mmCIF file of C-alpha atoms in Angstrom:
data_model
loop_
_atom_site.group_PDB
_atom_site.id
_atom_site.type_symbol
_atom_site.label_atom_id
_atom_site.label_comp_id
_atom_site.label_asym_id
_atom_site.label_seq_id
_atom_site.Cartn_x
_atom_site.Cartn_y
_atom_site.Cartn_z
ATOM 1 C CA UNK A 24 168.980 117.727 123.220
ATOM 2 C CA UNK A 25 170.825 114.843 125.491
ATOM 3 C CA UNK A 26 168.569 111.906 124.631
ATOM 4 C CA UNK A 27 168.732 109.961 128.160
ATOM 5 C CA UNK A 28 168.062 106.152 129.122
ATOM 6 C CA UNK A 29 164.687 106.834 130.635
ATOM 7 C CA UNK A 30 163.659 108.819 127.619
ATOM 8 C CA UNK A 31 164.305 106.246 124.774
ATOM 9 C CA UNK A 32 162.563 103.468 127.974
ATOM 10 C CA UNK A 33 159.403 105.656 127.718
ATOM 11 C CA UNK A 34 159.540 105.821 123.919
ATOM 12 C CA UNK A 35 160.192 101.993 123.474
ATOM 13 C CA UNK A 36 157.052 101.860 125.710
ATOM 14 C CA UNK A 37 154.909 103.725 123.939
ATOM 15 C CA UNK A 38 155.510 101.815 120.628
ATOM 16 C CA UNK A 39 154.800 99.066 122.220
ATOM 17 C CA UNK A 40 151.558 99.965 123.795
ATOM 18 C CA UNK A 41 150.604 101.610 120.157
ATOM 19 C CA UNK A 42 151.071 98.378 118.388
ATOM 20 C CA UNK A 43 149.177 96.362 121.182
ATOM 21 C CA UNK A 44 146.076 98.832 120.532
ATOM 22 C CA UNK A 45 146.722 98.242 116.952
ATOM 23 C CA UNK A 46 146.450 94.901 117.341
ATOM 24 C CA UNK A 47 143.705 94.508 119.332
ATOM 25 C CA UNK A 48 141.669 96.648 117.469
ATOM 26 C CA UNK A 49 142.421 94.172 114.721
ATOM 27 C CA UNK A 50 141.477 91.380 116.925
ATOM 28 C CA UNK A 51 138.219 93.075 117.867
ATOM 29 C CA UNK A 52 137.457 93.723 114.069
ATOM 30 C CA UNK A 53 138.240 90.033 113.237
ATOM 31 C CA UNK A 54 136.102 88.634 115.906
ATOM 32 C CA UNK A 55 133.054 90.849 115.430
ATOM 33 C CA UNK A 56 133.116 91.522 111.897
ATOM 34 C CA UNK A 57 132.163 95.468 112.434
ATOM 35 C CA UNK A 58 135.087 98.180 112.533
ATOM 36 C CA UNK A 59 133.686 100.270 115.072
ATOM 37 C CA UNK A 60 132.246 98.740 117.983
ATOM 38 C CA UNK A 61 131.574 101.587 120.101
ATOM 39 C CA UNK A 62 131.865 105.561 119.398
ATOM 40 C CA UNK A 63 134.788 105.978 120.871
ATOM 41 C CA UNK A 64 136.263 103.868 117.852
ATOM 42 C CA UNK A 65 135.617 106.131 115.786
ATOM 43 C CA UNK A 66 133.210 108.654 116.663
ATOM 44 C CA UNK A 67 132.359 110.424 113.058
ATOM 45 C CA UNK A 68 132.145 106.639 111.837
ATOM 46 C CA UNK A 69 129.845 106.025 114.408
ATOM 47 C CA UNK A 70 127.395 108.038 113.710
ATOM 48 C CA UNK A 71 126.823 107.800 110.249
ATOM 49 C CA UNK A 72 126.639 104.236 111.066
ATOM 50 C CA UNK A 73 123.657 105.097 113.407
ATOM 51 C CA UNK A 74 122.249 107.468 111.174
ATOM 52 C CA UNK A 75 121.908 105.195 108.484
ATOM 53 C CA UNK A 76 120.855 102.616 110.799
ATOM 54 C CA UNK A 77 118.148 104.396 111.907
ATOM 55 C CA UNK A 78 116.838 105.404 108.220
ATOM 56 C CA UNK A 79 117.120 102.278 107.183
ATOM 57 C CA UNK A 80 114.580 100.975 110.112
ATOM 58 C CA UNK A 81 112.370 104.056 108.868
ATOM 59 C CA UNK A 82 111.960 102.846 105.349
ATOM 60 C CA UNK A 83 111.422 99.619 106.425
ATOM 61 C CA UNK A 84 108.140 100.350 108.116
ATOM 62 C CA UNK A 85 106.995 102.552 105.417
ATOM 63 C CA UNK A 86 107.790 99.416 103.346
ATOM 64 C CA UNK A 87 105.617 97.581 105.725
ATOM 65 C CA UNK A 88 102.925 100.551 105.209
ATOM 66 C CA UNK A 89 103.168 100.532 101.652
ATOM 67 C CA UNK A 90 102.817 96.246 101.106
ATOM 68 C CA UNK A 91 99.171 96.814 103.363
ATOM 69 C CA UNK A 92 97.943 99.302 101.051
ATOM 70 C CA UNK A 93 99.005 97.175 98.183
ATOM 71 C CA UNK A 94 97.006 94.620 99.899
ATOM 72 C CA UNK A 95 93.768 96.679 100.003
ATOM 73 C CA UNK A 96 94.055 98.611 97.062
ATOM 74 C CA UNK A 97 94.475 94.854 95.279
ATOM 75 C CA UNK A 98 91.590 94.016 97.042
ATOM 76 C CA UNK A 99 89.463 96.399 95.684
ATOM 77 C CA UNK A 100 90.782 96.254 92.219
ATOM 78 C CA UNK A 101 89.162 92.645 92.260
ATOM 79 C CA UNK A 102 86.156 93.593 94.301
ATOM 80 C CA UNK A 103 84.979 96.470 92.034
ATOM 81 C CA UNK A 104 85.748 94.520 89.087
ATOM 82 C CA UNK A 105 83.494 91.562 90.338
ATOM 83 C CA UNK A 106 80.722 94.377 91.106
ATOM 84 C CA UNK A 107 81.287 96.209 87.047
ATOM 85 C CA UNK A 108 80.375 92.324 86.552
ATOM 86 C CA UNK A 109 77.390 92.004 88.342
ATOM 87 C CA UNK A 110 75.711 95.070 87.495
ATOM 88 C CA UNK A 111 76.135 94.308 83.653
ATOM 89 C CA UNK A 112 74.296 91.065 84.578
ATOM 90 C CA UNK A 113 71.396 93.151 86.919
ATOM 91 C CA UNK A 114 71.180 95.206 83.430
ATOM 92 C CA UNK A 115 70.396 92.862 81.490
ATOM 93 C CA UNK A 116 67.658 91.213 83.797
ATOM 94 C CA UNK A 117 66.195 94.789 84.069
ATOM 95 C CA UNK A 118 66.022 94.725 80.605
ATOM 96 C CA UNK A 119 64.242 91.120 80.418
ATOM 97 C CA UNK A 120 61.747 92.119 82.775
ATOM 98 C CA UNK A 121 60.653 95.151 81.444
ATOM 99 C CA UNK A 122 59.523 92.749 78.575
ATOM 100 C CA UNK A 123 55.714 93.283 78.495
ATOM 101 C CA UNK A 124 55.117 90.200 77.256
ATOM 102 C CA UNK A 125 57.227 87.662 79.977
ATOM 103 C CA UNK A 126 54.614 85.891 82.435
ATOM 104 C CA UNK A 127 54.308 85.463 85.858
ATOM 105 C CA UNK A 128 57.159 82.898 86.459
ATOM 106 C CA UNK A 129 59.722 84.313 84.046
ATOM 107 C CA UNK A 130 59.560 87.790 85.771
ATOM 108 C CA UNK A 131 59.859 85.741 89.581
ATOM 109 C CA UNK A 132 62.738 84.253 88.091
ATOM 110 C CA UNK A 133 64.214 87.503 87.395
ATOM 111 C CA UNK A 134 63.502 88.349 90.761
ATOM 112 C CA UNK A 135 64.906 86.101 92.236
ATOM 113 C CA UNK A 136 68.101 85.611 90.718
ATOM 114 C CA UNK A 137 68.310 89.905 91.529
ATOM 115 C CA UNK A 138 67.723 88.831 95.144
ATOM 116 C CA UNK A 139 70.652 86.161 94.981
ATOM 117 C CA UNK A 140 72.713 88.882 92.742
ATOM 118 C CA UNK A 141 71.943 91.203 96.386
ATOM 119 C CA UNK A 142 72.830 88.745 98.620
ATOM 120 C CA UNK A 143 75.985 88.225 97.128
ATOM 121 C CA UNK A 144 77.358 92.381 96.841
ATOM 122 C CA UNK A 145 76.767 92.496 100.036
ATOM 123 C CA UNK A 146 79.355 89.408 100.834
ATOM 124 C CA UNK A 147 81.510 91.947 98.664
ATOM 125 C CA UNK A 148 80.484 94.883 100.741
ATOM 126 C CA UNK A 149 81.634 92.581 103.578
ATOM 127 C CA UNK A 150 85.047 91.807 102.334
ATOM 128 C CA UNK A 151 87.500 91.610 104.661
ATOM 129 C CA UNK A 152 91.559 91.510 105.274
ATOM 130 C CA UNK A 153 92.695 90.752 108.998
ATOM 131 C CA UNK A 154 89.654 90.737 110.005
ATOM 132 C CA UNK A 155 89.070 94.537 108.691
ATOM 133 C CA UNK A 156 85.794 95.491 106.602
ATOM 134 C CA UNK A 157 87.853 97.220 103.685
ATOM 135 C CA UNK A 158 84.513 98.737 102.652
ATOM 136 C CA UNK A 159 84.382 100.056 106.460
ATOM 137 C CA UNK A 160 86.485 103.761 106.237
ATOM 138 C CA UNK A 161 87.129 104.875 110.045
ATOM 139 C CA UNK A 162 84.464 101.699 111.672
ATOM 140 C CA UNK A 163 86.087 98.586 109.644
ATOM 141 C CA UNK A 164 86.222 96.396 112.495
ATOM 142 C CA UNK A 165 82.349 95.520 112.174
ATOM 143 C CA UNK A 166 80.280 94.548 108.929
ATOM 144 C CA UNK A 167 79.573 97.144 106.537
ATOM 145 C CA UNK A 168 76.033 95.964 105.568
ATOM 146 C CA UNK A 169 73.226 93.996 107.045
ATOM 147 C CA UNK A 170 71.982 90.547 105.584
ATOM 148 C CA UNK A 171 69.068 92.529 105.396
ATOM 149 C CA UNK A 172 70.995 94.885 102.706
ATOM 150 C CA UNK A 173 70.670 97.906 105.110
ATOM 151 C CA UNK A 174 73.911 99.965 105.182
ATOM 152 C CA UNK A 175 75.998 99.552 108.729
ATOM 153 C CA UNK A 176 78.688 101.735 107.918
ATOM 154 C CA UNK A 177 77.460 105.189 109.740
ATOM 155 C CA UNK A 178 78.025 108.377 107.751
ATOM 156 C CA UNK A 179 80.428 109.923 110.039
ATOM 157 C CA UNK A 180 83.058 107.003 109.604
ATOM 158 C CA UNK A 181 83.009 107.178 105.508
ATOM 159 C CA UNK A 182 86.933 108.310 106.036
ATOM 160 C CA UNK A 183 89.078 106.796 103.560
ATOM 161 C CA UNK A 184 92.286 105.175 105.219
ATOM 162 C CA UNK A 185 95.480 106.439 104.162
ATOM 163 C CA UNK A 186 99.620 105.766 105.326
ATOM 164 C CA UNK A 187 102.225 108.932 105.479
ATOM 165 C CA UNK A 188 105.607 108.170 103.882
ATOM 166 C CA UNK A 189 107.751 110.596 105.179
ATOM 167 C CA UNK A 190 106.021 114.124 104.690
ATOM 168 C CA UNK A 191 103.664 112.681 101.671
ATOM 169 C CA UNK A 192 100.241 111.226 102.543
ATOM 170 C CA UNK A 193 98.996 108.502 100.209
ATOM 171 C CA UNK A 194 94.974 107.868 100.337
ATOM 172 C CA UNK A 195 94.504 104.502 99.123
ATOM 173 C CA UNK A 196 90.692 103.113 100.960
ATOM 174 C CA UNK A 197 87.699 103.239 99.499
ATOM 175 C CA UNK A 198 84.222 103.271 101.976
ATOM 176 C CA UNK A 199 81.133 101.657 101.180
ATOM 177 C CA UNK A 200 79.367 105.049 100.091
ATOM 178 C CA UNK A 201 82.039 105.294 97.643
ATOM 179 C CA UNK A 202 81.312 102.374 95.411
ATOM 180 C CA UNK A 203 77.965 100.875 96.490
ATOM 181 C CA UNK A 204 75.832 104.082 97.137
ATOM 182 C CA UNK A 205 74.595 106.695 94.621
ATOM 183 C CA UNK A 206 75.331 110.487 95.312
ATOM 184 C CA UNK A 207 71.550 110.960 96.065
ATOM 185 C CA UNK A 208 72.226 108.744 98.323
ATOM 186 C CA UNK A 209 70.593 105.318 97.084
ATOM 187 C CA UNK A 210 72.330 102.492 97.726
ATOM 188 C CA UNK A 211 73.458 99.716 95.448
ATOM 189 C CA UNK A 212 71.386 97.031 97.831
ATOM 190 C CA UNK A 213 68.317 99.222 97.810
ATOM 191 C CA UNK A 214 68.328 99.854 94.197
ATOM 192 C CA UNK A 215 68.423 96.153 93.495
ATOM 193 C CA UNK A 216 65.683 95.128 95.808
ATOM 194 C CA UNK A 217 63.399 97.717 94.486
ATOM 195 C CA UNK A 218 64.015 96.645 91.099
ATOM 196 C CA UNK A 219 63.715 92.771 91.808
ATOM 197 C CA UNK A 220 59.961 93.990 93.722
ATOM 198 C CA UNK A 221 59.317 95.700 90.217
ATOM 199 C CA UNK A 222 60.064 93.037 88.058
ATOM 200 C CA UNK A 223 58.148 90.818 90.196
ATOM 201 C CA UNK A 224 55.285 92.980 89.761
ATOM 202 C CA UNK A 225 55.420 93.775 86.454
ATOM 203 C CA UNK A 226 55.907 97.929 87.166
ATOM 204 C CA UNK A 227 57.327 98.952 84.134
ATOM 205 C CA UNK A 228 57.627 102.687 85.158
ATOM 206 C CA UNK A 229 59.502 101.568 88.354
ATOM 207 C CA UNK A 230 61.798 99.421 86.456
ATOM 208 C CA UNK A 231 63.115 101.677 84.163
ATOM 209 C CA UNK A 232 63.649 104.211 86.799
ATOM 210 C CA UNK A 233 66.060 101.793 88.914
ATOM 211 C CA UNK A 234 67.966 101.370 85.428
ATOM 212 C CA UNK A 235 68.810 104.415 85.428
ATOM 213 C CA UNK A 236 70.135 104.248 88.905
ATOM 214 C CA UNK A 237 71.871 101.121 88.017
ATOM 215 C CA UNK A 238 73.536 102.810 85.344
ATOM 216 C CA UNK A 239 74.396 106.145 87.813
ATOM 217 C CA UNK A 240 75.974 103.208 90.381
ATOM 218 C CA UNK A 241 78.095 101.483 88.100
ATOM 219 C CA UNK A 242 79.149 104.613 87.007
ATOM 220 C CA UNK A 243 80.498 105.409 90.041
ATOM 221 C CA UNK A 244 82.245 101.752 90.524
ATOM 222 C CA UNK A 245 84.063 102.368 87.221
ATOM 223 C CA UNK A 246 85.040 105.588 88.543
ATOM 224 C CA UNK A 247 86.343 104.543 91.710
ATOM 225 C CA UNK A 248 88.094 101.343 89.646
ATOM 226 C CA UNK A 249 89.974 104.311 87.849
ATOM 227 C CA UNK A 250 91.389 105.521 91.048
ATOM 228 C CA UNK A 251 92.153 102.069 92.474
ATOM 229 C CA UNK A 252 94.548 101.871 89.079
ATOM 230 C CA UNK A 253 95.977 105.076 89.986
ATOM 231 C CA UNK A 254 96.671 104.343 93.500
ATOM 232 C CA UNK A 255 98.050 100.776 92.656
ATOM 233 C CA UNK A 256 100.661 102.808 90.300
ATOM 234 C CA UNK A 257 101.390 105.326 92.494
ATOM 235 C CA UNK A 258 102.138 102.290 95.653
ATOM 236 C CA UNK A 259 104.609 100.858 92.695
ATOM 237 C CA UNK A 260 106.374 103.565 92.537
ATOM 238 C CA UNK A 261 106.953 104.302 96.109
ATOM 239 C CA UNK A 262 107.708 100.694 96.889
ATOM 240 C CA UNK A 263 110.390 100.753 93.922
ATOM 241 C CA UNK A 264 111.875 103.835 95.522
ATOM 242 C CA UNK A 265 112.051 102.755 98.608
ATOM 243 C CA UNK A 266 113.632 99.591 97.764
ATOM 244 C CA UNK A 267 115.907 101.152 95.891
ATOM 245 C CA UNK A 268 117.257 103.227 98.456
ATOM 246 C CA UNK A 269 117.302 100.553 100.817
ATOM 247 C CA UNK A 270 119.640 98.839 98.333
ATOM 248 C CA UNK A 271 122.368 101.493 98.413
ATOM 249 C CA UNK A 272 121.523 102.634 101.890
ATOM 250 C CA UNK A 273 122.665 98.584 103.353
ATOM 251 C CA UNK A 274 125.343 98.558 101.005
ATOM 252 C CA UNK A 275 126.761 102.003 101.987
ATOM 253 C CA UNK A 276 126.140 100.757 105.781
ATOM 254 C CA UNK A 277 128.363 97.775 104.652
ATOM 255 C CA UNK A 278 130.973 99.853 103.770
ATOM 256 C CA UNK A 279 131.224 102.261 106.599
ATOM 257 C CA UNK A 280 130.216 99.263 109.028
ATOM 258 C CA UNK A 281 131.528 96.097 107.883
ATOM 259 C CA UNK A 282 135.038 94.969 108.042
ATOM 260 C CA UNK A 283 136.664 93.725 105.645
ATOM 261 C CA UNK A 284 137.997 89.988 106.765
ATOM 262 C CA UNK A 285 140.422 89.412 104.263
ATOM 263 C CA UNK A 286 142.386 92.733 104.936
ATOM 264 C CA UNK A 287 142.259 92.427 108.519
ATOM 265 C CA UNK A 288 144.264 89.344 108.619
ATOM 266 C CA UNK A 289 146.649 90.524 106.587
ATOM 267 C CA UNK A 290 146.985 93.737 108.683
ATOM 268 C CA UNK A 291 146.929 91.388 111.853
ATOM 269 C CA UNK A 292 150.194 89.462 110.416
ATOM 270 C CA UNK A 293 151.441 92.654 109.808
ATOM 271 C CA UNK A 294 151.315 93.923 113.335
ATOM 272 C CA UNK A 295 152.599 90.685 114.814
ATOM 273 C CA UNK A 296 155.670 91.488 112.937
ATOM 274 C CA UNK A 297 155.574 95.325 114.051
ATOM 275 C CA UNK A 298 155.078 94.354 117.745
ATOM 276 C CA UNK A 299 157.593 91.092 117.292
ATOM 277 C CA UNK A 300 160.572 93.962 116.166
ATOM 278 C CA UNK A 301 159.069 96.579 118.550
ATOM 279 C CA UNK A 302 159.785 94.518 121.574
ATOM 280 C CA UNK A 303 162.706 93.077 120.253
ATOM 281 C CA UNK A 304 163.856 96.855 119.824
ATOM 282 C CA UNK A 305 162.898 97.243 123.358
ATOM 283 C CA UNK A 306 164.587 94.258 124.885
ATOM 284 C CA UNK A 307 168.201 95.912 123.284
ATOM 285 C CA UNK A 308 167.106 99.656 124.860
ATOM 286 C CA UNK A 309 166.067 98.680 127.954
ATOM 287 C CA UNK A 310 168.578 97.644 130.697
ATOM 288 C CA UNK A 311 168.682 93.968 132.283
ATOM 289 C CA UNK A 312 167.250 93.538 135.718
ATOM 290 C CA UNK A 313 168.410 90.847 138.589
ATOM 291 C CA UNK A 314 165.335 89.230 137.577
ATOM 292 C CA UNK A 315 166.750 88.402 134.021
ATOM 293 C CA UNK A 316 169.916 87.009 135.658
ATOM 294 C CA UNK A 317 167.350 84.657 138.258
#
């Protein structure tokens, strides 16, 4: 084939132009640290780069989702525990006053230190985080019970509040009826006031029948304490995970994303040479004009 002037001009050209994209995708990589900058880079790059992007951003808010539950289920760890306190102490003053033989200001003593020991679950009941009654299932926005130790909370709202991770569902809230109300349906605050009234009187009968719903109450606390410790493991875990993969996901996003500085500047002094002999190459293919004789 007869290789003519105009070919090996259109050739010289084309190197050139080759090395000056070269180059100034260098440049661009130098500048903004990324190697693709746009899809049409690199468009199989490109979106990995996105899709990893984008998963990344996911686990993030189920991070987010994960540290609030951690937040209420350590919450209630403390709460209940404080409560498994408080009943041993209601115990033993249900004990005391069912002492025959105490008089009439020993057992309004009792009574009123239960009365006090009321007052104070329900500041428990009350607990909040944000501004949320953690006690208050599907109506926490609004206290859970009265100073007047009457349950708030309606029936209809005990809905324990949970997060999804992906396709899994984690339930991690407790209501009030879970920890403060007996499944007959007496609750903690009721129990209490009835027994203080009994004590005060000196009702034997009555008092021993509140122990036993004491004991049915706390019962239930140390049950739902049990599943607290479960959920708190179970938040570990998924935090861990997630973390974990969020570790090697940003690291593999590095990789496919991230340029790597040192070896761009080399490659940049590399194509300086490249273009330096490709127009030099040029400049002995391509004919003079008038204008280099000007």
């Amino acid at each position: 084939m007869r290789i003519t002037e105009n070919l090996l001009n259109k050739q010289a050209l084309k190197d050139i132009q080759y090395v000056l994209k070269r180059y100034s995708d260098l440049s661009s990589q130098l500048t903004s640290g990324k190697k693709v900058r746009y899809p049409s880079d690199n468009a199989a790059v490109a979106t990995r780069i996105s899709n990893l992007d984008s998963r990344i951003r996911e686990i993030e808010r189920y991070k987010t989702n994960v540290e609030m539950a951690k937040n209420y289920v350590n919450m209630y760890d403390s709460s209940i525990q404080e409560i498994s306190t408080v009943f041993l102490r209601i115990k033993e003053l249900a004990v005391r006053g069912s002492n025959g033989s105490l008089n009439n200001d020993d057992r309004m003593a009792i009574s009123e230190e239960l009365n006090k020991i009321n007052t104070h679950l329900v500041s428990i009941a009350n607990t909040q985080i944000s501004g949320n009654y953690i006690f208050g299932g599907a109506q926490n926005n609004s206290p859970v019970v009265s100073d007047d130790f009457k349950i708030l909370t309606p029936s209809e709202a005990n809905l324990r509040q949970k997060i999804s991770i992906g396709s899994q569902e984690v339930v991690y809230g407790l209501t009030v009826y879970d920890v403060f109300v007996t499944d007959s349906g007496a609750s903690a605050f009721g129990i209490i006031n009835r027994l203080s009234q009994a004590i005060g009187s000196g009702t034997s009968e009555a008092i021993q029948q509140e122990l036993g719903n004491i004991d049915e109450i706390q019962s239930k606390a140390l049950n739902s304490l049990a599943k607290v410790g479960g959920t708190q493991r179970l938040l570990d875990m998924t935090s861990n995970r997630m973390e974990e993969f969020n570790i090697f996901s940003t690291e593999f996003l590095s990789n496919e994303a991230d340029a790597d500085i040192a070896q761009v500047i080399m490659d940049l002094s590399i194509q300086q040479s490249v273009l330096q002999a490709a127009l030099q190459a040029a400049g002995n293919i391509i004919p003079p004009t008038l204008a280099d004789f000007l």
